[in-house]
mmCIF file of C-alpha atoms in Angstrom:
data_model
loop_
_atom_site.group_PDB
_atom_site.id
_atom_site.type_symbol
_atom_site.label_atom_id
_atom_site.label_comp_id
_atom_site.label_asym_id
_atom_site.label_seq_id
_atom_site.Cartn_x
_atom_site.Cartn_y
_atom_site.Cartn_z
ATOM 1 C CA MET M 1 0.000 0.000 0.000
ATOM 2 C CA THR M 2 1.188 3.501 -0.804
ATOM 3 C CA LYS M 3 2.390 5.375 2.278
ATOM 4 C CA MET M 4 3.938 8.438 0.613
ATOM 5 C CA ILE M 5 2.921 10.561 -2.373
ATOM 6 C CA ALA M 6 5.694 12.597 -4.042
ATOM 7 C CA LEU M 7 4.606 15.467 -6.252
ATOM 8 C CA ASP M 8 6.454 17.596 -8.766
ATOM 9 C CA LEU M 9 5.058 21.136 -8.984
ATOM 10 C CA ASP M 10 5.270 22.814 -12.408
ATOM 11 C CA GLU M 11 3.017 21.178 -15.013
ATOM 12 C CA THR M 12 2.138 18.416 -12.502
ATOM 13 C CA LEU M 13 0.428 19.578 -9.316
ATOM 14 C CA LEU M 14 0.239 23.193 -10.457
ATOM 15 C CA ASN M 15 -1.929 24.616 -13.182
ATOM 16 C CA THR M 16 -0.025 26.485 -15.872
ATOM 17 C CA ASP M 17 -0.874 29.723 -13.998
ATOM 18 C CA LYS M 18 1.097 28.352 -10.981
ATOM 19 C CA THR M 19 -1.997 27.745 -8.807
ATOM 20 C CA ILE M 20 -3.234 24.486 -7.260
ATOM 21 C CA SER M 21 -6.783 23.563 -8.229
ATOM 22 C CA GLU M 22 -9.369 23.276 -5.467
ATOM 23 C CA THR M 23 -9.866 19.622 -6.441
ATOM 24 C CA ASN M 24 -6.175 18.810 -5.997
ATOM 25 C CA VAL M 25 -6.067 20.662 -2.672
ATOM 26 C CA ALA M 26 -9.147 18.924 -1.263
ATOM 27 C CA THR M 27 -8.009 15.435 -2.315
ATOM 28 C CA LEU M 28 -4.472 15.812 -0.976
ATOM 29 C CA ARG M 29 -5.673 17.315 2.303
ATOM 30 C CA GLN M 30 -8.008 14.368 2.809
ATOM 31 C CA LEU M 31 -5.252 11.830 2.162
ATOM 32 C CA HIS M 32 -2.841 13.720 4.424
ATOM 33 C CA ALA M 33 -5.432 13.696 7.213
ATOM 34 C CA ALA M 34 -5.773 9.926 6.712
ATOM 35 C CA GLY M 35 -2.043 9.460 7.384
ATOM 36 C CA ILE M 36 -0.586 9.389 3.879
ATOM 37 C CA LYS M 37 2.628 11.440 3.636
ATOM 38 C CA VAL M 38 2.365 14.148 0.969
ATOM 39 C CA VAL M 39 5.777 15.409 -0.165
ATOM 40 C CA LEU M 40 6.389 18.221 -2.623
ATOM 41 C CA CYS M 41 9.508 17.691 -4.760
ATOM 42 C CA THR M 42 10.960 20.755 -6.424
ATOM 43 C CA GLY M 43 14.073 22.447 -7.669
ATOM 44 C CA ARG M 44 13.133 25.525 -5.655
ATOM 45 C CA PRO M 45 13.970 26.440 -2.035
ATOM 46 C CA ILE M 46 11.294 25.873 0.585
ATOM 47 C CA ASN M 47 10.603 29.599 1.060
ATOM 48 C CA ALA M 48 9.613 29.810 -2.596
ATOM 49 C CA ILE M 49 6.852 27.219 -2.137
ATOM 50 C CA TRP M 50 5.708 27.989 1.405
ATOM 51 C CA GLY M 51 2.308 29.190 0.202
ATOM 52 C CA TYR M 52 1.653 25.811 -1.403
ATOM 53 C CA LEU M 53 2.684 23.948 1.756
ATOM 54 C CA GLU M 54 0.251 26.004 3.831
ATOM 55 C CA GLN M 55 -2.501 25.584 1.257
ATOM 56 C CA LEU M 56 -2.099 21.804 1.435
ATOM 57 C CA GLY M 57 -1.771 21.737 5.238
ATOM 58 C CA LEU M 58 1.731 20.228 5.141
ATOM 59 C CA THR M 59 2.818 21.890 8.352
ATOM 60 C CA THR M 60 3.004 19.103 10.940
ATOM 61 C CA ALA M 61 6.147 17.829 12.663
ATOM 62 C CA ASP M 62 6.270 14.874 10.247
ATOM 63 C CA ASP M 63 6.006 16.910 7.040
ATOM 64 C CA PHE M 64 9.067 17.252 4.812
ATOM 65 C CA THR M 65 9.888 18.675 1.387
ATOM 66 C CA ILE M 66 12.442 17.626 -1.233
ATOM 67 C CA THR M 67 14.076 20.858 -2.425
ATOM 68 C CA PHE M 68 16.811 21.716 -4.953
ATOM 69 C CA ASN M 69 15.898 18.563 -6.912
ATOM 70 C CA GLY M 70 16.957 16.249 -4.095
ATOM 71 C CA ALA M 71 19.997 18.071 -2.707
ATOM 72 C CA LEU M 72 18.157 19.202 0.456
ATOM 73 C CA VAL M 73 15.510 17.288 2.406
ATOM 74 C CA ILE M 74 13.986 19.738 4.849
ATOM 75 C CA GLN M 75 11.461 19.617 7.690
ATOM 76 C CA ASN M 76 8.729 22.044 6.768
ATOM 77 C CA ASN M 77 8.178 23.809 10.087
ATOM 78 C CA THR M 78 11.636 23.979 11.611
ATOM 79 C CA LYS M 79 13.468 24.312 8.253
ATOM 80 C CA GLU M 80 16.007 21.840 9.646
ATOM 81 C CA ALA M 81 17.834 19.655 7.133
ATOM 82 C CA LEU M 82 17.253 15.906 7.274
ATOM 83 C CA ALA M 83 19.830 15.408 4.510
ATOM 84 C CA GLN M 84 21.951 17.768 2.422
ATOM 85 C CA SER M 85 24.564 17.426 -0.330
ATOM 86 C CA GLY M 86 25.997 19.580 -3.075
ATOM 87 C CA LEU M 87 28.959 20.923 -5.011
ATOM 88 C CA SER M 88 31.838 23.334 -4.375
ATOM 89 C CA ARG M 89 32.861 26.344 -6.461
ATOM 90 C CA HIS M 90 35.761 24.251 -7.747
ATOM 91 C CA ASP M 91 33.284 21.649 -9.002
ATOM 92 C CA PHE M 92 31.602 24.293 -11.169
ATOM 93 C CA GLU M 93 34.813 25.533 -12.845
ATOM 94 C CA PRO M 94 34.422 23.363 -15.986
ATOM 95 C CA LEU M 95 30.828 24.561 -16.355
ATOM 96 C CA PHE M 96 31.854 28.199 -15.927
ATOM 97 C CA ASP M 97 34.567 27.785 -18.560
ATOM 98 C CA PHE M 98 32.033 26.242 -20.950
ATOM 99 C CA ALA M 99 29.491 29.031 -20.354
ATOM 100 C CA LYS M 100 32.121 31.737 -20.856
ATOM 101 C CA THR M 101 33.499 30.204 -24.039
ATOM 102 C CA GLN M 102 30.075 29.545 -25.545
ATOM 103 C CA GLY M 103 28.375 32.749 -24.357
ATOM 104 C CA TYR M 104 25.760 31.350 -21.949
ATOM 105 C CA PRO M 105 24.498 32.754 -18.617
ATOM 106 C CA LEU M 106 24.903 30.996 -15.278
ATOM 107 C CA ASP M 107 23.349 31.337 -11.831
ATOM 108 C CA VAL M 108 24.830 29.356 -8.937
ATOM 109 C CA LEU M 109 22.580 28.531 -5.971
ATOM 110 C CA ASP M 110 23.482 27.592 -2.446
ATOM 111 C CA PHE M 111 20.683 26.666 -0.047
ATOM 112 C CA GLU M 112 19.649 30.237 0.774
ATOM 113 C CA GLN M 113 20.345 32.509 -2.194
ATOM 114 C CA VAL M 114 21.176 32.819 -5.874
ATOM 115 C CA TYR M 115 24.467 34.142 -7.269
ATOM 116 C CA PRO M 116 24.106 35.426 -10.856
ATOM 117 C CA VAL M 117 27.600 35.116 -12.328
ATOM 118 C CA THR M 118 28.483 38.614 -13.480
ATOM 119 C CA ASP M 119 31.359 37.734 -15.806
ATOM 120 C CA LEU M 120 28.913 35.972 -18.144
ATOM 121 C CA VAL M 121 25.997 37.150 -20.297
ATOM 122 C CA PRO M 122 22.847 38.184 -18.357
ATOM 123 C CA SER M 123 20.435 35.518 -17.105
ATOM 124 C CA ILE M 124 16.618 35.578 -16.995
ATOM 125 C CA TYR M 125 16.503 33.333 -13.893
ATOM 126 C CA HIS M 126 15.451 36.159 -11.561
ATOM 127 C CA ASP M 127 12.405 36.910 -13.689
ATOM 128 C CA MET M 128 11.513 33.222 -14.042
ATOM 129 C CA LEU M 129 11.929 32.161 -10.405
ATOM 130 C CA ARG M 130 9.596 34.847 -9.014
ATOM 131 C CA ALA M 131 10.358 33.671 -5.499
ATOM 132 C CA PRO M 132 11.336 35.310 -2.190
ATOM 133 C CA MET M 133 15.005 34.422 -2.555
ATOM 134 C CA ASP M 134 17.946 36.826 -2.426
ATOM 135 C CA PHE M 135 19.942 37.401 -5.618
ATOM 136 C CA THR M 136 23.553 38.435 -4.996
ATOM 137 C CA PRO M 137 25.501 39.055 -8.232
ATOM 138 C CA LYS M 138 29.115 37.857 -8.020
ATOM 139 C CA ALA M 139 32.050 37.262 -10.313
ATOM 140 C CA PHE M 140 32.709 33.515 -10.445
ATOM 141 C CA ALA M 141 36.072 33.897 -8.660
ATOM 142 C CA ASN M 142 34.320 35.687 -5.780
ATOM 143 C CA LEU M 143 31.703 33.035 -5.070
ATOM 144 C CA PRO M 144 31.697 31.981 -1.386
ATOM 145 C CA ASP M 145 33.764 28.974 -0.399
ATOM 146 C CA HIS M 146 30.925 26.740 0.706
ATOM 147 C CA LEU M 147 28.485 24.104 -0.561
ATOM 148 C CA PHE M 148 26.138 24.865 -3.470
ATOM 149 C CA SER M 149 22.999 23.018 -4.474
ATOM 150 C CA LYS M 150 23.139 23.490 -8.247
ATOM 151 C CA ALA M 151 23.802 25.847 -11.142
ATOM 152 C CA VAL M 152 21.284 26.883 -13.780
ATOM 153 C CA MET M 153 21.366 28.327 -17.265
ATOM 154 C CA ALA M 154 18.235 30.405 -17.809
ATOM 155 C CA THR M 155 17.705 31.913 -21.229
ATOM 156 C CA LYS M 156 15.576 31.548 -24.361
ATOM 157 C CA ALA M 157 14.548 27.978 -25.132
ATOM 158 C CA SER M 158 16.172 28.139 -28.574
ATOM 159 C CA ILE M 159 19.501 29.124 -26.990
ATOM 160 C CA LEU M 160 19.264 26.287 -24.473
ATOM 161 C CA ASP M 161 18.596 23.881 -27.336
ATOM 162 C CA GLN M 162 22.005 24.926 -28.686
ATOM 163 C CA ALA M 163 23.609 24.622 -25.241
ATOM 164 C CA VAL M 164 22.358 21.057 -24.839
ATOM 165 C CA MET M 165 23.798 20.135 -28.219
ATOM 166 C CA ALA M 166 27.137 21.762 -27.310
ATOM 167 C CA LEU M 167 27.594 19.960 -23.973
ATOM 168 C CA THR M 168 30.743 17.848 -24.010
ATOM 169 C CA PRO M 169 30.818 14.213 -22.834
ATOM 170 C CA GLU M 170 32.991 15.370 -19.921
ATOM 171 C CA LEU M 171 30.352 17.842 -18.734
ATOM 172 C CA LYS M 172 27.614 15.233 -19.058
ATOM 173 C CA ASP M 173 29.690 12.878 -16.918
ATOM 174 C CA GLN M 174 30.519 15.495 -14.296
ATOM 175 C CA TYR M 175 26.968 16.786 -13.747
ATOM 176 C CA HIS M 176 23.433 15.488 -13.733
ATOM 177 C CA VAL M 177 21.988 17.801 -16.395
ATOM 178 C CA VAL M 178 18.214 18.242 -16.560
ATOM 179 C CA ARG M 179 15.946 20.494 -18.597
ATOM 180 C CA SER M 180 13.449 21.310 -15.849
ATOM 181 C CA GLN M 181 11.654 23.888 -18.014
ATOM 182 C CA PRO M 182 12.079 24.960 -21.647
ATOM 183 C CA GLN M 183 14.031 28.030 -20.493
ATOM 184 C CA ILE M 184 15.945 26.424 -17.597
ATOM 185 C CA LEU M 185 18.811 23.924 -17.780
ATOM 186 C CA GLU M 186 20.025 22.664 -14.393
ATOM 187 C CA PHE M 187 23.390 21.214 -13.390
ATOM 188 C CA LEU M 188 23.420 19.052 -10.255
ATOM 189 C CA ALA M 189 25.924 16.655 -8.721
ATOM 190 C CA ALA M 190 26.288 13.655 -11.024
ATOM 191 C CA ASP M 191 24.481 11.324 -8.633
ATOM 192 C CA MET M 192 21.758 13.799 -7.607
ATOM 193 C CA ASP M 193 18.065 13.837 -8.442
ATOM 194 C CA LYS M 194 14.747 13.846 -6.616
ATOM 195 C CA SER M 195 14.923 10.094 -6.025
ATOM 196 C CA VAL M 196 18.053 10.591 -3.891
ATOM 197 C CA GLY M 197 16.226 12.897 -1.502
ATOM 198 C CA LEU M 198 13.193 10.628 -1.481
ATOM 199 C CA ALA M 199 15.356 7.597 -0.639
ATOM 200 C CA GLN M 200 16.670 9.451 2.418
ATOM 201 C CA LEU M 201 13.170 10.467 3.485
ATOM 202 C CA LEU M 202 11.736 6.986 2.976
ATOM 203 C CA THR M 203 14.576 5.556 5.088
ATOM 204 C CA HIS M 204 13.770 8.118 7.793
ATOM 205 C CA PHE M 205 10.277 6.636 8.050
ATOM 206 C CA GLY M 206 11.469 3.030 7.729
ATOM 207 C CA TRP M 207 9.941 2.603 4.257
ATOM 208 C CA ASP M 208 11.240 1.893 0.756
ATOM 209 C CA PHE M 209 10.345 2.838 -2.815
ATOM 210 C CA GLU M 210 7.575 0.229 -2.973
ATOM 211 C CA ASP M 211 5.720 2.466 -0.505
ATOM 212 C CA LEU M 212 6.014 5.492 -2.812
ATOM 213 C CA MET M 213 3.683 6.931 -5.444
ATOM 214 C CA ALA M 214 5.347 9.710 -7.497
ATOM 215 C CA PHE M 215 3.850 12.164 -9.997
ATOM 216 C CA GLY M 216 5.847 14.105 -12.596
ATOM 217 C CA ASP M 217 6.072 15.403 -16.137
ATOM 218 C CA ALA M 218 9.664 16.385 -17.013
ATOM 219 C CA GLU M 219 13.314 15.284 -17.118
ATOM 220 C CA ASN M 220 13.972 16.170 -13.486
ATOM 221 C CA ASP M 221 11.193 13.756 -12.429
ATOM 222 C CA LEU M 222 12.588 10.751 -14.287
ATOM 223 C CA GLY M 223 14.505 9.264 -11.349
ATOM 224 C CA MET M 224 11.604 9.267 -8.928
ATOM 225 C CA ILE M 225 9.112 8.033 -11.538
ATOM 226 C CA LYS M 226 11.380 5.056 -12.330
ATOM 227 C CA ALA M 227 12.123 4.299 -8.663
ATOM 228 C CA ALA M 228 8.615 4.545 -7.222
ATOM 229 C CA GLY M 229 6.421 1.532 -6.680
ATOM 230 C CA ASP M 230 3.830 3.512 -8.610
ATOM 231 C CA GLY M 231 5.433 6.070 -10.929
ATOM 232 C CA VAL M 232 2.712 8.224 -12.456
ATOM 233 C CA ALA M 233 3.304 10.384 -15.525
ATOM 234 C CA MET M 234 0.979 13.272 -16.224
ATOM 235 C CA LEU M 235 -1.075 13.156 -19.419
ATOM 236 C CA ASN M 236 0.933 16.225 -20.484
ATOM 237 C CA ALA M 237 4.290 14.625 -19.565
ATOM 238 C CA GLN M 238 7.248 14.378 -21.911
ATOM 239 C CA PRO M 239 7.318 11.116 -23.917
ATOM 240 C CA GLY M 240 10.401 9.865 -22.074
ATOM 241 C CA ILE M 241 8.604 10.172 -18.731
ATOM 242 C CA LYS M 242 5.523 8.350 -19.984
ATOM 243 C CA ALA M 243 7.771 5.571 -21.286
ATOM 244 C CA VAL M 244 9.078 4.669 -17.814
ATOM 245 C CA ALA M 245 5.889 5.320 -15.824
ATOM 246 C CA THR M 246 3.739 2.637 -14.240
ATOM 247 C CA HIS M 247 0.620 4.654 -15.040
ATOM 248 C CA ILE M 248 -0.412 7.819 -16.886
ATOM 249 C CA THR M 249 -3.106 10.177 -15.606
ATOM 250 C CA THR M 250 -6.295 10.530 -17.616
ATOM 251 C CA ALA M 251 -6.247 14.351 -17.292
ATOM 252 C CA ASP M 252 -3.493 16.940 -17.584
ATOM 253 C CA ASN M 253 -2.183 19.346 -14.945
ATOM 254 C CA ASN M 254 -4.789 21.983 -15.859
ATOM 255 C CA HIS M 255 -7.659 19.568 -15.241
ATOM 256 C CA ALA M 256 -6.707 18.112 -11.817
ATOM 257 C CA GLY M 257 -4.961 15.075 -13.275
ATOM 258 C CA VAL M 258 -3.322 14.336 -9.915
ATOM 259 C CA ALA M 259 -6.621 14.315 -7.997
ATOM 260 C CA LYS M 260 -8.408 12.215 -10.603
ATOM 261 C CA TYR M 261 -5.727 9.548 -10.396
ATOM 262 C CA LEU M 262 -5.714 9.627 -6.582
ATOM 263 C CA GLU M 263 -9.507 9.299 -6.457
ATOM 264 C CA GLN M 264 -9.170 5.971 -8.254
ATOM 265 C CA ALA M 265 -6.080 4.744 -6.409
ATOM 266 C CA PHE M 266 -7.447 5.625 -2.936
ATOM 267 C CA SER M 267 -11.159 5.120 -3.607
ATOM 268 C CA GLU M 268 -11.738 3.502 -0.198
ATOM 269 C CA LEU M 269 -9.956 6.231 1.786
ATOM 270 C CA LEU M 270 -11.639 9.017 -0.168
ATOM 271 C CA SER M 271 -15.174 7.586 -0.160
#
């Protein structure tokens, strides 16, 4: 039986206008009240999604969120880390060299703020993130000497198409590269994705992936969809996600696809 539900946000739980439908909210609240763990899984920091956590009632002592695409597992109320991993400035040097040579932007994120790299072309990440997170522009050489969660290239989709084609085999080996949105390309530690954070959280509760149901639509959801006992691709998901999913929702993210699937899967609990 499913004990935990993991949910991607953009184009999965959220409508395209970045809101959660009343149907999704009501269904998830009912399952949470019945003892099912509901876990949001995102590339964003927790402060950027706090409104969604409150809306869903995920504010008890046993509620956690997977942030930064798995690099930080955080308790929702205390903001204490259950597990954390990342990369150093040195680790990002090959990526910086690539971006500078090819003419791409780069933002480097730790677990509290974003550092737009000023010795590269301008990024659109600030405008896209639209979150309460500090942006502190820095030259790459002046980045703090501490752990970072990821780096992102944020620019026009057509430019990122070119960047993906230009990535060298060495860069693909060094980083886990995911296209989380058409205008955002993310670079994580090579062994990092949402399934890593979920594995740590499942272990915390004494469970394993057979106890997990995961919903997603894009490249950065692939790991958790493949690992979950029930990996659910949205109707609007990328073909590669649908290919590895156990099930596919009958409705897309704009028509409460998550809730409609849950109503069938948990018909007894929700009756």
